[in-house]
XYZ file of C-alpha atoms in Angstrom:
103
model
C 0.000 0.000 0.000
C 0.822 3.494 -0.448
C 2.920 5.577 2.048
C 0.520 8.225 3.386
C 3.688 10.415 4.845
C 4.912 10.706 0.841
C 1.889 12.777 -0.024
C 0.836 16.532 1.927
C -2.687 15.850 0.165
C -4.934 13.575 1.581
C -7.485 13.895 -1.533
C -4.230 13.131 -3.781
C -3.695 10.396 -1.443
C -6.771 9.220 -2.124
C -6.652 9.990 -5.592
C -3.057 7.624 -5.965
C -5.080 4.753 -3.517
C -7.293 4.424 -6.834
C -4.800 4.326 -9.186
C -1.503 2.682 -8.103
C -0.272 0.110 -5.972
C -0.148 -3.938 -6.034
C -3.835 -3.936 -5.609
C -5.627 -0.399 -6.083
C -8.868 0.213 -4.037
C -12.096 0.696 -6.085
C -13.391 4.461 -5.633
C -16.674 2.758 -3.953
C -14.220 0.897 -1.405
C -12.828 3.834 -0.356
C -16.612 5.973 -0.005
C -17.346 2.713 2.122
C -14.407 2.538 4.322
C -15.158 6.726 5.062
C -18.735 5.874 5.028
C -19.686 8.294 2.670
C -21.747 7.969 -0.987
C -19.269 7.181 -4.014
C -20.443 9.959 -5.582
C -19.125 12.471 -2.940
C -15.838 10.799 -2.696
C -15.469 11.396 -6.713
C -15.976 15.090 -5.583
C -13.323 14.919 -3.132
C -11.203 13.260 -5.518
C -11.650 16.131 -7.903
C -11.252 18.834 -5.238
C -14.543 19.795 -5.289
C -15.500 18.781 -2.010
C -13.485 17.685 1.745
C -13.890 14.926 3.653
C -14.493 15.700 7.659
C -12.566 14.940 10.647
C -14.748 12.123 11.408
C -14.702 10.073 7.951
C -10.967 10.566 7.749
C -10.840 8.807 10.613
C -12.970 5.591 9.693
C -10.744 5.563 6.480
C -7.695 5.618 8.365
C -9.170 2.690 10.923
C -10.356 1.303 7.468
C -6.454 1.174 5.988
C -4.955 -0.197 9.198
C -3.578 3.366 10.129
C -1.389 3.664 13.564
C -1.895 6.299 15.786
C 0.501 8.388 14.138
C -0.510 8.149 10.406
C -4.021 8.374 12.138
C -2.604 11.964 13.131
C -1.180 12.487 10.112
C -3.788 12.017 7.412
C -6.258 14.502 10.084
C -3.734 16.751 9.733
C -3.808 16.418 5.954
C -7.369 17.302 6.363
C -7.861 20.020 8.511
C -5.032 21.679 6.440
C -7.269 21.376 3.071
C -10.424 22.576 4.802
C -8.691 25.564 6.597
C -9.574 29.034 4.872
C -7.347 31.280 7.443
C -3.624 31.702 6.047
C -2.142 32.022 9.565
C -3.544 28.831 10.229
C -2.982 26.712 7.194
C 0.484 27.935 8.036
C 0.472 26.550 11.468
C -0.697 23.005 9.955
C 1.569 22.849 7.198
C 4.326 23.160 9.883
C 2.763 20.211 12.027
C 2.198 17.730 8.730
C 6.094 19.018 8.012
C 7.556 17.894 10.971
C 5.498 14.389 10.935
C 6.218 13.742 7.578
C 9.926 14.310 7.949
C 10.106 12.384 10.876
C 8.216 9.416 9.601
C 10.530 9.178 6.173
């Protein structure tokens, strides 16, 4: 399976989940797993839409996540959903320092 620390996208994450890997998930496997329609995940796929804090999380317990890829991939989220630049700033720092600890 994919590492989630090489990506600082969850929805390209996703995105590469769908098309890569020994055995890529379906696009309905993965609305499942975040218990959400497929049709919304193809929206967060394109961008279009953002998965919450709560559906990142079944996805994560879905793909065997530890605690700190758990972390991680919320992180990922929050940072796409933020709007404030001070903020997004403040995330981006946090997913930096997991990321470059976990590679």
């Amino acid at each position: 399976m994919l590492n989630v620390y090489e990506f600082t996208s969850y929805s390209k994450y996703l995105k590469a989940l769908t098309q890569k890997g020994e055995r890529p998930f379906t696009v309905s496997a993965l609305a499942q797993f975040a218990g959400v329609q497929r049709p919304y995940l193809s929206n967060v796929l394109a961008g279009r839409a953002h998965l919450n804090a709560e559906q990142g999380y079944r996805l994560g317990e879905k793909l065997r996540f530890d605690d700190k890829a758990q972390t991680y991939l919320s992180l990922l989220i929050e940072y796409e959903r933020a709007s404030e630049q001070k903020y997004k700033s403040f995330l981006f720092s946090k997913i930096k320092e997991q990321r470059e600890s976990a590679l």
